[in-house]
Amino acid sequence: MLLSQNASAIRSLNLILMVFISLVFGVLRDMPDSSDEPCVLKITLQNFQSILSWEFKNHSVVPTHYTSLYTVMSRNEAMKTVEGCVNTTRSFCDLTRVWKNIHEVHIIKVEGFRGSTLLVHCTKDFLPAIDISLEPPEFEVAGFTDHIGVTVTFPSDTVEGLQFHLSLVIEEESEGIVKKHVLKMKKNMSGNFTYVIDNLIPNTNHCVSVYFESADQATAVQSPLKCTFLQPGQESGDQD
């Protein structure tokens, strides 16, 4: 009797498992495959601007102009064209003003035309907090007798909400020793921001790298080093 009950339980478990596997494969089959898209869409944070770029897998497809569109998945609204990215000949589009909530999924579409004929179109979902590739910001280094000033320029138009999400990292390296300075970004930062690294050793070469860190992204793209040699009595000066 016990063996019969066990066999019945095993058959029921196998049936449930088969139904579960069928449902999973059904969902996966219905999900769009990005590899089927005729182009690759990428979003990069370039000097605090969110830039969408695209590249076609079939290099024989060469549209003469492009139009970019977007919508927010949770709103269930029709796609809107991106201001400044309609019938443009550029293969990139500034989406800085599009992101209203960096933790919402945005659907981005690019249409490529030749004349009035639609040649190709690509669509991809983006979650800005995770999917934006972080390029290091532009910065300058000024050297003094025993300290250096690192100046980063913040534009007035940045991705809304992203500043709270990022840390600005300044790494100073001298004689093989690296010191890391992590700065939390403030809301609506704009204009020049200068960070002073003091108590440095004169007659020494100091190199600086500046980049962003995000809690949602494991890797960071560091900027090329900018170096300055601190000399007694010098006022300022830098070298790459």
CSV table of C-alpha atoms in Angstrom, one decimal:
chain,number,residue,atom,x,y,z
A,1,MET,CA,0.0,0.0,0.0
A,2,LEU,CA,2.8,2.4,0.9
A,3,LEU,CA,4.7,1.6,-2.4
A,4,SER,CA,1.5,2.4,-4.3
A,5,GLN,CA,1.1,5.7,-2.5
A,6,ASN,CA,4.7,6.6,-3.2
A,7,ALA,CA,4.4,5.7,-6.9
A,8,SER,CA,1.3,7.9,-7.1
A,9,ALA,CA,3.0,10.8,-5.4
A,10,ILE,CA,6.0,10.5,-7.8
A,11,ARG,CA,3.7,10.5,-10.8
A,12,SER,CA,1.9,13.6,-9.6
A,13,LEU,CA,5.3,15.3,-8.9
A,14,ASN,CA,6.5,14.4,-12.4
A,15,LEU,CA,3.2,15.8,-14.0
A,16,ILE,CA,3.6,19.1,-12.1
A,17,LEU,CA,7.2,19.3,-13.1
A,18,MET,CA,6.4,18.7,-16.8
A,19,VAL,CA,3.6,21.4,-16.7
A,20,PHE,CA,6.1,23.9,-15.0
A,21,ILE,CA,8.8,23.2,-17.6
A,22,SER,CA,6.2,23.6,-20.4
A,23,LEU,CA,5.1,27.0,-19.0
A,24,VAL,CA,8.7,28.2,-18.6
A,25,PHE,CA,9.6,27.2,-22.2
A,26,GLY,CA,6.4,28.9,-23.4
A,27,VAL,CA,7.3,32.2,-21.7
A,28,LEU,CA,10.9,32.0,-23.1
A,29,ARG,CA,9.6,31.3,-26.5
A,30,ASP,CA,7.3,34.3,-26.5
A,31,MET,CA,10.0,36.7,-25.2
A,32,PRO,CA,11.6,38.8,-27.9
A,33,ASP,CA,15.2,37.8,-28.8
A,34,SER,CA,17.5,40.8,-29.1
A,35,SER,CA,19.7,38.7,-31.4
A,36,ASP,CA,17.0,38.9,-34.0
A,37,GLU,CA,17.1,42.7,-34.1
A,38,PRO,CA,18.9,44.1,-37.2
A,39,CYS,CA,20.9,46.6,-35.2
A,40,VAL,CA,22.5,47.1,-31.8
A,41,LEU,CA,21.3,49.9,-29.5
A,42,LYS,CA,23.5,51.2,-26.7
A,43,ILE,CA,23.2,54.0,-24.2
A,44,THR,CA,26.3,55.7,-22.8
A,45,LEU,CA,26.6,58.5,-20.2
A,46,GLN,CA,29.0,60.9,-21.9
A,47,ASN,CA,29.9,64.0,-19.9
A,48,PHE,CA,26.6,63.6,-17.9
A,49,GLN,CA,24.6,63.3,-21.1
A,50,SER,CA,22.6,60.1,-21.9
A,51,ILE,CA,23.5,59.3,-25.5
A,52,LEU,CA,21.8,56.6,-27.5
A,53,SER,CA,23.8,55.2,-30.4
A,54,TRP,CA,23.1,52.4,-32.9
A,55,GLU,CA,25.0,50.1,-35.3
A,56,PHE,CA,23.5,48.0,-38.0
A,57,LYS,CA,24.5,44.3,-38.2
A,58,ASN,CA,24.0,44.3,-42.0
A,59,HIS,CA,26.5,46.9,-43.3
A,60,SER,CA,24.8,47.0,-46.7
A,61,VAL,CA,21.8,48.7,-45.0
A,62,VAL,CA,22.7,52.4,-45.0
A,63,PRO,CA,19.7,54.7,-44.2
A,64,THR,CA,20.0,58.4,-45.0
A,65,HIS,CA,18.2,59.6,-41.9
A,66,TYR,CA,16.8,58.3,-38.6
A,67,THR,CA,14.0,58.9,-36.1
A,68,SER,CA,14.1,57.8,-32.4
A,69,LEU,CA,11.0,57.1,-30.3
A,70,TYR,CA,10.4,56.1,-26.8
A,71,THR,CA,7.7,55.2,-24.2
A,72,VAL,CA,7.7,54.1,-20.6
A,73,MET,CA,6.6,50.5,-20.2
A,74,SER,CA,4.4,51.0,-17.1
A,75,ARG,CA,2.4,53.8,-18.7
A,76,ASN,CA,1.1,51.7,-21.6
A,77,GLU,CA,1.3,54.8,-23.8
A,78,ALA,CA,2.0,55.1,-27.5
A,79,MET,CA,5.6,55.9,-28.5
A,80,LYS,CA,6.7,59.5,-28.8
A,81,THR,CA,9.4,60.9,-30.9
A,82,VAL,CA,12.5,62.2,-29.1
A,83,GLU,CA,12.9,66.0,-29.5
A,84,GLY,CA,15.9,66.8,-31.8
A,85,CYS,CA,16.0,63.2,-33.1
A,86,VAL,CA,13.5,63.2,-35.9
A,87,ASN,CA,14.7,62.8,-39.5
A,88,THR,CA,18.3,63.3,-38.3
A,89,THR,CA,21.4,62.2,-40.3
A,90,ARG,CA,23.3,61.5,-37.1
A,91,SER,CA,23.6,57.9,-35.8
A,92,PHE,CA,23.1,59.0,-32.2
A,93,CYS,CA,20.4,60.7,-30.1
A,94,ASP,CA,20.5,62.6,-26.8
A,95,LEU,CA,18.0,61.0,-24.4
A,96,THR,CA,19.0,63.1,-21.4
A,97,ARG,CA,15.5,64.7,-21.1
A,98,VAL,CA,13.7,61.4,-21.8
A,99,TRP,CA,14.5,59.7,-18.5
A,100,LYS,CA,11.9,60.8,-15.9
A,101,ASN,CA,12.5,57.9,-13.6
A,102,ILE,CA,15.8,55.9,-14.0
A,103,HIS,CA,14.2,52.9,-12.2
A,104,GLU,CA,11.5,52.5,-14.8
A,105,VAL,CA,11.8,50.4,-17.9
A,106,HIS,CA,11.9,52.6,-21.1
A,107,ILE,CA,11.2,51.1,-24.6
A,108,ILE,CA,13.5,52.8,-27.2
A,109,LYS,CA,12.9,52.5,-30.9
A,110,VAL,CA,15.1,53.6,-33.8
A,111,GLU,CA,13.8,53.8,-37.4
A,112,GLY,CA,16.1,54.1,-40.4
A,113,PHE,CA,14.9,55.7,-43.6
A,114,ARG,CA,16.1,56.2,-47.1
A,115,GLY,CA,14.1,59.0,-48.6
A,116,SER,CA,10.5,58.2,-47.4
A,117,THR,CA,11.1,54.5,-47.3
A,118,LEU,CA,11.5,52.7,-43.9
A,119,LEU,CA,14.5,50.4,-44.3
A,120,VAL,CA,14.9,49.1,-40.8
A,121,HIS,CA,13.8,49.5,-37.3
A,122,CYS,CA,15.1,48.3,-33.9
A,123,THR,CA,13.5,48.2,-30.5
A,124,LYS,CA,15.1,47.6,-27.1
A,125,ASP,CA,14.1,47.9,-23.4
A,126,PHE,CA,16.3,49.9,-21.1
A,127,LEU,CA,16.4,50.3,-17.4
A,128,PRO,CA,18.6,53.5,-17.1
A,129,ALA,CA,19.9,52.8,-13.6
A,130,ILE,CA,21.5,49.5,-14.8
A,131,ASP,CA,21.8,49.7,-18.6
A,132,ILE,CA,23.6,53.1,-19.1
A,133,SER,CA,27.3,52.6,-19.7
A,134,LEU,CA,29.2,55.1,-17.6
A,135,GLU,CA,31.9,57.0,-19.4
A,136,PRO,CA,34.3,59.0,-17.2
A,137,PRO,CA,33.7,62.8,-17.1
A,138,GLU,CA,36.0,65.5,-18.5
A,139,PHE,CA,38.3,67.0,-15.9
A,140,GLU,CA,41.4,69.2,-15.5
A,141,VAL,CA,44.2,69.0,-13.0
A,142,ALA,CA,46.1,72.0,-11.6
A,143,GLY,CA,49.3,71.4,-9.5
A,144,PHE,CA,50.6,73.6,-6.7
A,145,THR,CA,53.5,73.3,-4.2
A,146,ASP,CA,51.9,70.6,-1.9
A,147,HIS,CA,48.4,70.1,-3.3
A,148,ILE,CA,46.5,69.6,-6.5
A,149,GLY,CA,43.0,70.8,-7.6
A,150,VAL,CA,40.8,68.5,-9.7
A,151,THR,CA,38.1,70.4,-11.6
A,152,VAL,CA,35.1,68.6,-13.1
A,153,THR,CA,32.5,70.6,-15.2
A,154,PHE,CA,28.8,69.7,-14.6
A,155,PRO,CA,26.5,70.8,-17.4
A,156,SER,CA,23.1,72.3,-16.6
A,157,ASP,CA,21.2,69.6,-18.3
A,158,THR,CA,21.8,66.1,-16.8
A,159,VAL,CA,19.9,62.9,-16.5
A,160,GLU,CA,17.2,63.5,-13.9
A,161,GLY,CA,17.7,61.4,-10.7
A,162,LEU,CA,21.0,59.9,-11.9
A,163,GLN,CA,23.2,62.2,-9.7
A,164,PHE,CA,21.7,60.6,-6.5
A,165,HIS,CA,22.5,57.2,-8.0
A,166,LEU,CA,26.2,57.8,-8.7
A,167,SER,CA,29.4,58.4,-6.8
A,168,LEU,CA,32.2,60.5,-8.3
A,169,VAL,CA,35.6,58.8,-7.7
A,170,ILE,CA,38.9,60.6,-7.9
A,171,GLU,CA,42.0,58.4,-7.7
A,172,GLU,CA,45.4,60.0,-7.0
A,173,GLU,CA,48.5,58.0,-7.6
A,174,SER,CA,52.1,58.8,-6.6
A,175,GLU,CA,55.1,56.5,-6.3
A,176,GLY,CA,53.0,53.4,-6.7
A,177,ILE,CA,50.5,54.4,-3.9
A,178,VAL,CA,46.9,55.0,-4.9
A,179,LYS,CA,44.5,57.0,-2.8
A,180,LYS,CA,40.8,56.8,-3.6
A,181,HIS,CA,38.4,59.8,-2.9
A,182,VAL,CA,34.7,58.9,-3.2
A,183,LEU,CA,32.3,61.8,-3.5
A,184,LYS,CA,28.5,61.6,-3.4
A,185,MET,CA,27.0,63.8,-6.0
A,186,LYS,CA,24.4,66.4,-5.0
A,187,LYS,CA,21.2,67.4,-6.7
A,188,ASN,CA,21.3,69.8,-9.6
A,189,MET,CA,25.1,70.2,-9.6
A,190,SER,CA,26.2,72.5,-12.4
A,191,GLY,CA,29.2,74.5,-13.4
A,192,ASN,CA,32.7,73.9,-12.3
A,193,PHE,CA,33.4,71.8,-9.2
A,194,THR,CA,36.9,71.6,-7.8
A,195,TYR,CA,38.2,69.0,-5.3
A,196,VAL,CA,41.4,69.8,-3.6
A,197,ILE,CA,43.8,67.0,-2.6
A,198,ASP,CA,46.3,68.4,-0.1
A,199,ASN,CA,49.2,67.4,2.1
A,200,LEU,CA,51.1,66.0,-0.9
A,201,ILE,CA,54.9,65.6,-1.2
A,202,PRO,CA,56.6,68.3,-3.3
A,203,ASN,CA,59.1,67.4,-6.0
A,204,THR,CA,56.9,64.4,-6.8
A,205,ASN,CA,54.8,63.4,-9.8
A,206,HIS,CA,51.1,62.9,-9.0
A,207,CYS,CA,48.6,61.4,-11.5
A,208,VAL,CA,44.8,61.6,-11.3
A,209,SER,CA,42.0,59.5,-12.7
A,210,VAL,CA,38.3,60.4,-12.5
A,211,TYR,CA,35.3,58.1,-13.0
A,212,PHE,CA,31.8,57.1,-11.8
A,213,GLU,CA,30.7,54.3,-9.6
A,214,SER,CA,27.2,52.9,-9.4
A,215,ALA,CA,25.8,50.4,-6.9
A,216,ASP,CA,24.0,48.7,-9.7
A,217,GLN,CA,27.0,48.2,-12.0
A,218,ALA,CA,30.0,46.0,-11.1
A,219,THR,CA,32.6,47.6,-13.4
A,220,ALA,CA,33.7,51.2,-13.9
A,221,VAL,CA,35.4,52.8,-16.9
A,222,GLN,CA,38.4,54.9,-15.6
A,223,SER,CA,39.6,58.0,-17.4
A,224,PRO,CA,43.1,58.2,-18.8
A,225,LEU,CA,45.6,59.6,-16.2
A,226,LYS,CA,46.4,63.3,-16.0
A,227,CYS,CA,49.6,64.1,-14.2
A,228,THR,CA,51.4,67.1,-12.7
A,229,PHE,CA,54.8,67.4,-11.1
A,230,LEU,CA,54.7,69.4,-7.8
A,231,GLN,CA,57.6,71.9,-7.6
A,232,PRO,CA,58.3,74.3,-4.7
A,233,GLY,CA,56.9,77.7,-5.5
A,234,GLN,CA,54.9,76.7,-8.5
A,235,GLU,CA,51.5,78.2,-8.9
A,236,SER,CA,49.8,75.9,-11.4
A,237,GLY,CA,50.4,73.7,-14.4
A,238,ASP,CA,49.4,70.3,-15.7
A,239,GLN,CA,50.6,67.7,-18.2
A,240,ASP,CA,49.0,64.6,-19.7
